[in-house]
PDB file of C-alpha atoms in Angstrom:
ATOM      1  CA  MET N  20      -0.018   0.003  -0.013  1.00  0.00           C
ATOM      2  CA  ASN N  21       1.776   3.131  -1.193  1.00  0.00           C
ATOM      3  CA  ALA N  22       1.354   6.753  -0.194  1.00  0.00           C
ATOM      4  CA  GLU N  23      -0.519   7.662  -3.376  1.00  0.00           C
ATOM      5  CA  THR N  24      -3.102   4.913  -2.754  1.00  0.00           C
ATOM      6  CA  ILE N  25      -3.579   6.048   0.844  1.00  0.00           C
ATOM      7  CA  LYS N  26      -4.020   9.635  -0.316  1.00  0.00           C
ATOM      8  CA  LYS N  27      -6.668   8.687  -2.901  1.00  0.00           C
ATOM      9  CA  ALA N  28      -8.465   6.363  -0.497  1.00  0.00           C
ATOM     10  CA  SER N  29      -8.506   9.041   2.215  1.00  0.00           C
ATOM     11  CA  ALA N  30      -9.965  11.568  -0.198  1.00  0.00           C
ATOM     12  CA  VAL N  31     -12.745   9.127  -1.135  1.00  0.00           C
ATOM     13  CA  TYR N  32     -13.493   8.155   2.450  1.00  0.00           C
ATOM     14  CA  PHE N  33     -13.526  11.640   3.909  1.00  0.00           C
ATOM     15  CA  THR N  34     -15.711  12.849   1.071  1.00  0.00           C
ATOM     16  CA  LEU N  35     -18.147  10.051   1.993  1.00  0.00           C
ATOM     17  CA  LEU N  36     -17.967  11.139   5.650  1.00  0.00           C
ATOM     18  CA  LYS N  37     -18.861  14.679   4.609  1.00  0.00           C
ATOM     19  CA  ASP N  38     -21.472  13.990   1.919  1.00  0.00           C
ATOM     20  CA  LYS N  39     -22.611  10.445   2.857  1.00  0.00           C
ATOM     21  CA  VAL N  40     -23.050   9.599  -0.829  1.00  0.00           C
ATOM     22  CA  ILE N  41     -20.791   9.836  -3.893  1.00  0.00           C
ATOM     23  CA  ASP N  42     -22.510   9.553  -7.256  1.00  0.00           C
ATOM     24  CA  GLU N  43     -21.172   8.696 -10.703  1.00  0.00           C
ATOM     25  CA  ASN N  44     -20.551  12.391 -11.501  1.00  0.00           C
ATOM     26  CA  SER N  45     -18.005  12.738  -8.715  1.00  0.00           C
ATOM     27  CA  GLU N  46     -14.299  12.483  -9.467  1.00  0.00           C
ATOM     28  CA  HIS N  47     -14.060  10.091  -6.509  1.00  0.00           C
ATOM     29  CA  PHE N  48     -16.509   7.583  -7.981  1.00  0.00           C
ATOM     30  CA  GLN N  49     -14.126   6.053 -10.485  1.00  0.00           C
ATOM     31  CA  THR N  50     -11.203   6.436  -8.107  1.00  0.00           C
ATOM     32  CA  PHE N  51     -12.986   4.196  -5.618  1.00  0.00           C
ATOM     33  CA  PHE N  52     -13.065   1.274  -8.034  1.00  0.00           C
ATOM     34  CA  ASP N  53      -9.329   1.107  -8.375  1.00  0.00           C
ATOM     35  CA  PRO N  54      -8.742  -2.225  -6.586  1.00  0.00           C
ATOM     36  CA  GLU N  55      -6.088  -0.936  -4.173  1.00  0.00           C
ATOM     37  CA  VAL N  56      -8.047   2.235  -3.400  1.00  0.00           C
ATOM     38  CA  ARG N  57     -11.256   0.286  -2.861  1.00  0.00           C
ATOM     39  CA  GLN N  58      -9.504  -2.151  -0.511  1.00  0.00           C
ATOM     40  CA  THR N  59      -8.079   0.748   1.489  1.00  0.00           C
ATOM     41  CA  VAL N  60     -11.417   2.585   1.700  1.00  0.00           C
ATOM     42  CA  LEU N  61     -13.116  -0.622   2.899  1.00  0.00           C
ATOM     43  CA  LEU N  62     -10.408  -1.015   5.519  1.00  0.00           C
ATOM     44  CA  LEU N  63     -10.886   2.547   6.742  1.00  0.00           C
ATOM     45  CA  ALA N  64     -14.650   1.981   6.877  1.00  0.00           C
ATOM     46  CA  ASP N  65     -14.283  -1.278   8.804  1.00  0.00           C
ATOM     47  CA  GLU N  66     -11.812   0.165  11.319  1.00  0.00           C
ATOM     48  CA  SER N  67     -14.025   3.176  12.051  1.00  0.00           C
ATOM     49  CA  GLY N  68     -17.272   1.145  12.327  1.00  0.00           C
ATOM     50  CA  THR N  69     -18.809   2.361   9.102  1.00  0.00           C
ATOM     51  CA  TYR N  70     -20.081   0.437   6.126  1.00  0.00           C
ATOM     52  CA  ILE N  71     -19.831   0.987   2.374  1.00  0.00           C
ATOM     53  CA  ILE N  72     -22.829   0.332   0.128  1.00  0.00           C
ATOM     54  CA  GLU N  73     -22.061   0.029  -3.589  1.00  0.00           C
ATOM     55  CA  SER N  74     -24.863   0.562  -6.094  1.00  0.00           C
ATOM     56  CA  PRO N  75     -24.524   0.917  -9.857  1.00  0.00           C
ATOM     57  CA  LYS N  76     -24.421   4.729  -9.777  1.00  0.00           C
ATOM     58  CA  ARG N  77     -23.653   5.637  -6.143  1.00  0.00           C
ATOM     59  CA  ILE N  78     -21.480   4.740  -3.223  1.00  0.00           C
ATOM     60  CA  HIS N  79     -23.026   5.186   0.236  1.00  0.00           C
ATOM     61  CA  LEU N  80     -21.441   5.399   3.667  1.00  0.00           C
ATOM     62  CA  VAL N  81     -23.518   4.363   6.655  1.00  0.00           C
ATOM     63  CA  VAL N  82     -22.680   3.904  10.320  1.00  0.00           C
ATOM     64  CA  GLN N  83     -22.764   0.415  11.757  1.00  0.00           C
ATOM     65  CA  PRO N  84     -25.290  -0.067  14.579  1.00  0.00           C
ATOM     66  CA  THR N  85     -22.539  -0.822  17.125  1.00  0.00           C
ATOM     67  CA  GLY N  86     -18.847  -0.239  17.514  1.00  0.00           C
ATOM     68  CA  SER N  87     -18.570   2.873  15.378  1.00  0.00           C
ATOM     69  CA  VAL N  88     -16.524   5.903  16.353  1.00  0.00           C
ATOM     70  CA  PHE N  89     -19.243   7.928  14.559  1.00  0.00           C
ATOM     71  CA  ALA N  90     -22.213   6.273  16.260  1.00  0.00           C
ATOM     72  CA  THR N  91     -24.446   8.535  18.378  1.00  0.00           C
ATOM     73  CA  ASN N  92     -26.565   7.528  21.309  1.00  0.00           C
ATOM     74  CA  PHE N  93     -29.827   9.163  22.269  1.00  0.00           C
ATOM     75  CA  THR N  94     -28.143  11.980  24.171  1.00  0.00           C
ATOM     76  CA  HIS N  95     -25.958  12.904  21.222  1.00  0.00           C
ATOM     77  CA  MET N  96     -28.930  12.735  18.866  1.00  0.00           C
ATOM     78  CA  LYS N  97     -30.791  15.149  21.163  1.00  0.00           C
ATOM     79  CA  GLU N  98     -27.857  17.566  20.960  1.00  0.00           C
ATOM     80  CA  LYS N  99     -27.807  17.356  17.161  1.00  0.00           C
ATOM     81  CA  HIS N 100     -31.589  17.342  16.685  1.00  0.00           C
ATOM     82  CA  ARG N 101     -33.203  19.633  19.223  1.00  0.00           C
ATOM     83  CA  GLN N 102     -36.691  18.562  18.152  1.00  0.00           C
ATOM     84  CA  ILE N 103     -36.276  15.235  19.945  1.00  0.00           C
ATOM     85  CA  GLU N 104     -37.275  16.105  23.493  1.00  0.00           C
ATOM     86  CA  THR N 105     -37.650  12.765  25.264  1.00  0.00           C
ATOM     87  CA  LYS N 106     -37.157   9.085  24.608  1.00  0.00           C
ATOM     88  CA  LYS N 107     -40.862   8.594  23.997  1.00  0.00           C
ATOM     89  CA  HIS N 108     -40.705  11.237  21.257  1.00  0.00           C
ATOM     90  CA  PHE N 109     -37.586   9.551  19.875  1.00  0.00           C
ATOM     91  CA  HIS N 110     -39.463   6.246  19.754  1.00  0.00           C
ATOM     92  CA  LEU N 111     -42.405   7.811  18.017  1.00  0.00           C
ATOM     93  CA  ILE N 112     -40.148   9.478  15.471  1.00  0.00           C
ATOM     94  CA  SER N 113     -38.551   6.113  14.827  1.00  0.00           C
ATOM     95  CA  VAL N 114     -42.016   4.612  14.250  1.00  0.00           C
ATOM     96  CA  ILE N 115     -42.944   7.476  11.903  1.00  0.00           C
ATOM     97  CA  ILE N 116     -39.779   6.895   9.855  1.00  0.00           C
ATOM     98  CA  MET N 117     -40.274   3.161   9.822  1.00  0.00           C
ATOM     99  CA  SER N 118     -43.936   3.669   8.770  1.00  0.00           C
ATOM    100  CA  PHE N 119     -42.780   5.872   5.952  1.00  0.00           C
ATOM    101  CA  LEU N 120     -40.194   3.248   4.826  1.00  0.00           C
ATOM    102  CA  ALA N 121     -42.825   0.477   5.023  1.00  0.00           C
ATOM    103  CA  SER N 122     -45.229   2.525   2.911  1.00  0.00           C
ATOM    104  CA  ILE N 123     -42.736   2.845   0.051  1.00  0.00           C
ATOM    105  CA  ASP N 124     -41.145  -0.608   0.414  1.00  0.00           C
ATOM    106  CA  ARG N 125     -44.129  -2.693  -0.620  1.00  0.00           C
ATOM    107  CA  ASN N 126     -43.938  -3.358  -4.313  1.00  0.00           C
ATOM    108  CA  GLN N 127     -42.714  -1.816  -7.552  1.00  0.00           C
ATOM    109  CA  ALA N 128     -45.998   0.083  -8.062  1.00  0.00           C
ATOM    110  CA  ALA N 129     -45.665   1.752  -4.640  1.00  0.00           C
ATOM    111  CA  LYS N 130     -42.070   2.673  -5.410  1.00  0.00           C
ATOM    112  CA  ILE N 131     -42.938   4.260  -8.776  1.00  0.00           C
ATOM    113  CA  ARG N 132     -45.980   6.092  -7.349  1.00  0.00           C
ATOM    114  CA  THR N 133     -44.114   7.590  -4.384  1.00  0.00           C
ATOM    115  CA  LYS N 134     -41.181   8.649  -6.551  1.00  0.00           C
ATOM    116  CA  ARG N 135     -43.627  10.451  -8.823  1.00  0.00           C
ATOM    117  CA  GLU N 136     -46.221  11.795  -6.370  1.00  0.00           C
ATOM    118  CA  GLY N 137     -44.620  11.640  -2.947  1.00  0.00           C
ATOM    119  CA  ILE N 138     -46.445  11.232   0.333  1.00  0.00           C
ATOM    120  CA  SER N 139     -47.978  14.159   2.115  1.00  0.00           C
ATOM    121  CA  TYR N 140     -47.524  14.729   5.831  1.00  0.00           C
ATOM    122  CA  TYR N 141     -51.303  14.343   6.264  1.00  0.00           C
ATOM    123  CA  ALA N 142     -51.356  10.981   4.491  1.00  0.00           C
ATOM    124  CA  LEU N 143     -48.469   9.871   6.694  1.00  0.00           C
ATOM    125  CA  GLU N 144     -50.353  11.090   9.776  1.00  0.00           C
ATOM    126  CA  ARG N 145     -53.327   8.910   8.754  1.00  0.00           C
ATOM    127  CA  TYR N 146     -51.015   6.030   8.090  1.00  0.00           C
ATOM    128  CA  VAL N 147     -49.391   6.237  11.533  1.00  0.00           C
ATOM    129  CA  ASN N 148     -52.758   6.833  13.221  1.00  0.00           C
ATOM    130  CA  ASP N 149     -54.222   3.696  11.590  1.00  0.00           C
ATOM    131  CA  LEU N 150     -51.192   1.817  12.843  1.00  0.00           C
ATOM    132  CA  MET N 151     -51.525   3.173  16.395  1.00  0.00           C
ATOM    133  CA  MET N 152     -55.252   2.335  16.522  1.00  0.00           C
ATOM    134  CA  ASN N 153     -54.486  -1.183  15.301  1.00  0.00           C
ATOM    135  CA  TRP N 154     -51.795  -1.547  17.990  1.00  0.00           C
ATOM    136  CA  GLU N 155     -54.267  -0.303  20.614  1.00  0.00           C
ATOM    137  CA  LYS N 156     -56.765  -3.018  19.649  1.00  0.00           C
ATOM    138  CA  ILE N 157     -54.052  -5.685  19.815  1.00  0.00           C
ATOM    139  CA  LEU N 158     -52.845  -4.417  23.198  1.00  0.00           C
ATOM    140  CA  LYS N 159     -56.303  -4.804  24.700  1.00  0.00           C
ATOM    141  CA  ALA N 160     -56.289  -8.488  23.872  1.00  0.00           C
ATOM    142  CA  LYS N 161     -52.505  -8.979  24.250  1.00  0.00           C
ATOM    143  CA  PRO N 162     -51.042  -6.587  26.865  1.00  0.00           C
ATOM    144  CA  ASN N 163     -47.508  -7.890  26.250  1.00  0.00           C
ATOM    145  CA  PHE N 164     -47.624  -7.059  22.563  1.00  0.00           C
ATOM    146  CA  GLY N 165     -44.370  -5.518  21.468  1.00  0.00           C
ATOM    147  CA  GLU N 166     -42.228  -6.841  24.313  1.00  0.00           C
ATOM    148  CA  GLU N 167     -40.629  -9.486  22.103  1.00  0.00           C
ATOM    149  CA  GLU N 168     -39.639  -6.755  19.634  1.00  0.00           C
ATOM    150  CA  ARG N 169     -38.427  -4.536  22.520  1.00  0.00           C
ATOM    151  CA  LEU N 170     -40.999  -1.833  21.741  1.00  0.00           C
ATOM    152  CA  ASP N 171     -42.970   0.035  24.413  1.00  0.00           C
ATOM    153  CA  MET N 172     -46.107   0.093  22.314  1.00  0.00           C
ATOM    154  CA  LYS N 173     -48.414   1.097  25.147  1.00  0.00           C
ATOM    155  CA  GLU N 174     -46.464   4.291  25.834  1.00  0.00           C
ATOM    156  CA  MET N 175     -46.207   5.121  22.112  1.00  0.00           C
ATOM    157  CA  VAL N 176     -49.921   4.566  21.509  1.00  0.00           C
ATOM    158  CA  THR N 177     -50.853   6.669  24.538  1.00  0.00           C
ATOM    159  CA  THR N 178     -48.499   9.513  23.605  1.00  0.00           C
ATOM    160  CA  TRP N 179     -49.694   9.528  19.998  1.00  0.00           C
ATOM    161  CA  LYS N 180     -53.394   9.228  20.885  1.00  0.00           C
ATOM    162  CA  TYR N 181     -53.375  12.385  23.040  1.00  0.00           C
ATOM    163  CA  MET N 182     -51.254  14.528  20.724  1.00  0.00           C
ATOM    164  CA  GLU N 183     -53.012  17.342  18.868  1.00  0.00           C
ATOM    165  CA  VAL N 184     -54.026  16.192  15.409  1.00  0.00           C
ATOM    166  CA  ASP N 185     -53.099  19.536  13.871  1.00  0.00           C
ATOM    167  CA  THR N 186     -54.901  19.130  10.508  1.00  0.00           C
ATOM    168  CA  GLU N 187     -55.385  22.863   9.873  1.00  0.00           C
ATOM    169  CA  ASP N 188     -53.278  25.985   9.913  1.00  0.00           C
ATOM    170  CA  TYR N 189     -50.113  24.017   9.275  1.00  0.00           C
ATOM    171  CA  GLY N 190     -48.158  27.180   8.586  1.00  0.00           C
ATOM    172  CA  LEU N 191     -48.814  28.405  12.138  1.00  0.00           C
ATOM    173  CA  LYS N 192     -48.156  25.160  13.902  1.00  0.00           C
ATOM    174  CA  LYS N 193     -45.473  23.409  11.854  1.00  0.00           C
ATOM    175  CA  GLY N 194     -42.822  24.343  14.421  1.00  0.00           C
ATOM    176  CA  ASN N 195     -44.773  22.726  17.284  1.00  0.00           C
ATOM    177  CA  ARG N 196     -43.164  19.337  17.601  1.00  0.00           C
ATOM    178  CA  ARG N 197     -45.697  18.302  20.225  1.00  0.00           C
ATOM    179  CA  THR N 198     -48.389  17.955  17.574  1.00  0.00           C
ATOM    180  CA  ARG N 199     -48.637  14.932  15.276  1.00  0.00           C
ATOM    181  CA  ILE N 200     -47.780  16.938  12.174  1.00  0.00           C
ATOM    182  CA  GLY N 201     -45.005  18.656  14.035  1.00  0.00           C
ATOM    183  CA  LEU N 202     -43.552  15.352  15.059  1.00  0.00           C
ATOM    184  CA  ILE N 203     -43.817  14.085  11.487  1.00  0.00           C
ATOM    185  CA  ALA N 204     -42.016  17.178  10.282  1.00  0.00           C
ATOM    186  CA  SER N 205     -39.224  16.465  12.789  1.00  0.00           C
ATOM    187  CA  ALA N 206     -38.928  12.869  11.566  1.00  0.00           C
ATOM    188  CA  MET N 207     -38.808  13.898   7.936  1.00  0.00           C
ATOM    189  CA  ARG N 208     -36.147  16.507   8.673  1.00  0.00           C
ATOM    190  CA  LEU N 209     -33.922  13.708   9.954  1.00  0.00           C
ATOM    191  CA  LEU N 210     -34.215  11.906   6.625  1.00  0.00           C
ATOM    192  CA  GLU N 211     -33.753  15.211   4.759  1.00  0.00           C
ATOM    193  CA  THR N 212     -30.546  15.874   6.710  1.00  0.00           C
ATOM    194  CA  GLU N 213     -29.218  12.504   5.573  1.00  0.00           C
ATOM    195  CA  GLY N 214     -29.953  13.404   1.934  1.00  0.00           C
ATOM    196  CA  LEU N 215     -32.523  10.637   1.512  1.00  0.00           C
ATOM    197  CA  ILE N 216     -35.653  12.612   0.735  1.00  0.00           C
ATOM    198  CA  VAL N 217     -36.815  15.930  -0.713  1.00  0.00           C
ATOM    199  CA  ILE N 218     -39.547  17.956   1.049  1.00  0.00           C
ATOM    200  CA  LEU N 219     -41.859  19.878  -1.282  1.00  0.00           C
ATOM    201  CA  ASP N 220     -44.410  22.606  -0.479  1.00  0.00           C
ATOM    202  CA  ARG N 221     -42.858  22.996   2.947  1.00  0.00           C
ATOM    203  CA  ASP N 222     -45.022  26.009   3.880  1.00  0.00           C
ATOM    204  CA  ASP N 223     -48.353  24.777   2.439  1.00  0.00           C
ATOM    205  CA  ILE N 224     -49.228  21.102   2.336  1.00  0.00           C
ATOM    206  CA  PRO N 225     -45.833  19.486   2.643  1.00  0.00           C
ATOM    207  CA  LYS N 226     -45.072  16.190   0.980  1.00  0.00           C
ATOM    208  CA  VAL N 227     -42.069  13.916   0.924  1.00  0.00           C
ATOM    209  CA  ILE N 228     -40.395  12.615  -2.246  1.00  0.00           C
ATOM    210  CA  PRO N 229     -38.029   9.686  -1.645  1.00  0.00           C
ATOM    211  CA  LYS N 230     -34.712  10.021  -3.446  1.00  0.00           C
ATOM    212  CA  GLN N 231     -33.099   7.144  -5.259  1.00  0.00           C
ATOM    213  CA  GLU N 232     -30.507   7.090  -2.505  1.00  0.00           C
ATOM    214  CA  LEU N 233     -33.208   5.996  -0.070  1.00  0.00           C
ATOM    215  CA  PHE N 234     -34.426   3.162  -2.284  1.00  0.00           C
ATOM    216  CA  GLU N 235     -30.801   2.015  -2.639  1.00  0.00           C
ATOM    217  CA  ARG N 236     -30.318   2.172   1.121  1.00  0.00           C
ATOM    218  CA  ILE N 237     -33.395  -0.044   1.541  1.00  0.00           C
ATOM    219  CA  GLU N 238     -32.350  -2.525  -1.139  1.00  0.00           C
ATOM    220  CA  TYR N 239     -28.638  -2.805  -0.383  1.00  0.00           C
ATOM    221  CA  LEU N 240     -28.685  -2.443   3.399  1.00  0.00           C
ATOM    222  CA  TYR N 241     -32.016  -2.634   5.234  1.00  0.00           C
ATOM    223  CA  HIS N 242     -33.205  -5.822   3.477  1.00  0.00           C
ATOM    224  CA  ASP N 243     -30.164  -7.631   5.001  1.00  0.00           C
ATOM    225  CA  TYR N 244     -31.330  -6.892   8.516  1.00  0.00           C
ATOM    226  CA  ASP N 245     -33.905  -9.222  10.130  1.00  0.00           C
ATOM    227  CA  ARG N 246     -34.838  -6.385  12.529  1.00  0.00           C
ATOM    228  CA  TYR N 247     -35.932  -4.226   9.600  1.00  0.00           C
ATOM    229  CA  GLU N 248     -38.175  -6.916   8.194  1.00  0.00           C
ATOM    230  CA  ILE N 249     -39.712  -7.573  11.621  1.00  0.00           C
ATOM    231  CA  LEU N 250     -40.434  -3.888  12.201  1.00  0.00           C
ATOM    232  CA  LYS N 251     -41.680  -3.477   8.630  1.00  0.00           C
ATOM    233  CA  LYS N 252     -44.245  -6.229   9.218  1.00  0.00           C
ATOM    234  CA  LEU N 253     -45.347  -4.509  12.461  1.00  0.00           C
ATOM    235  CA  MET N 254     -45.924  -1.267  10.540  1.00  0.00           C
ATOM    236  CA  THR N 255     -48.402  -2.861   8.145  1.00  0.00           C
ATOM    237  CA  THR N 256     -52.130  -2.713   8.765  1.00  0.00           C
ATOM    238  CA  GLU N 257     -54.886  -4.066   6.584  1.00  0.00           C
ATOM    239  CA  GLU N 258     -55.927  -0.491   5.732  1.00  0.00           C
ATOM    240  CA  ASN N 259     -52.439   0.461   4.707  1.00  0.00           C
ATOM    241  CA  GLU N 260     -52.097  -2.610   2.482  1.00  0.00           C
ATOM    242  CA  HIS N 261     -55.082  -1.430   0.479  1.00  0.00           C
ATOM    243  CA  ALA N 262     -54.381   2.282   0.488  1.00  0.00           C
ATOM    244  CA  GLU N 263     -54.832   3.540  -3.083  1.00  0.00           C
ATOM    245  CA  ASN N 264     -53.445   7.030  -2.946  1.00  0.00           C
ATOM    246  CA  PRO N 265     -50.974   7.971  -0.127  1.00  0.00           C
ATOM    247  CA  SER N 266     -49.994  11.264  -1.747  1.00  0.00           C
ATOM    248  CA  ASN N 267     -52.932  13.334  -0.496  1.00  0.00           C
TER     249      ASN N 267
END
């Protein structure tokens, strides 16, 4: 491993650290596929607890769940994202994000539709509300529901149920993260910060357009995790399976 290889590999890796994704238009894209450079970048990633995803037109850098020098716990996430006030809000935001992922990761038709039309915050609120009401029904018959998956569903259902619905005057209330739409806005900002979605009509009726980077993240990373598939199944309700138009 010579100095020139290390220099090129470092440039690729630290660009990935900064931008999270390198596409085919970047000068670093072709550099990465030099065998010695690629081997060095993968070594840097492994040693720092990160993971490289290679797709036909993009290279992604993601943080491994454990053992990463770049991993953040809940406290660090609160410092970075002030909208996350408590762990119960963090858990709800996680459910909102997972619900969003489950809604676009169903079939090719859903993928095409959401790439073209997006999903509005209000459609996502209905989606999550249907999910919470379904969980509430299950909890009445099965109080331990969610324990096996290490989810405090009772607390999440209760918190969500008594949050303000906030279906009108979005422009006045969008900053209020204690409302359902405000919490959804917080969740979507996390994905936006990672460069995985685009938010349109932010000041009117906001909607989320998934970027190709998100679909690649799902295909090349999330599908390899059993935890993702378990949670995805939990996010599915009969109503959501038959939803015809999630964009409104």
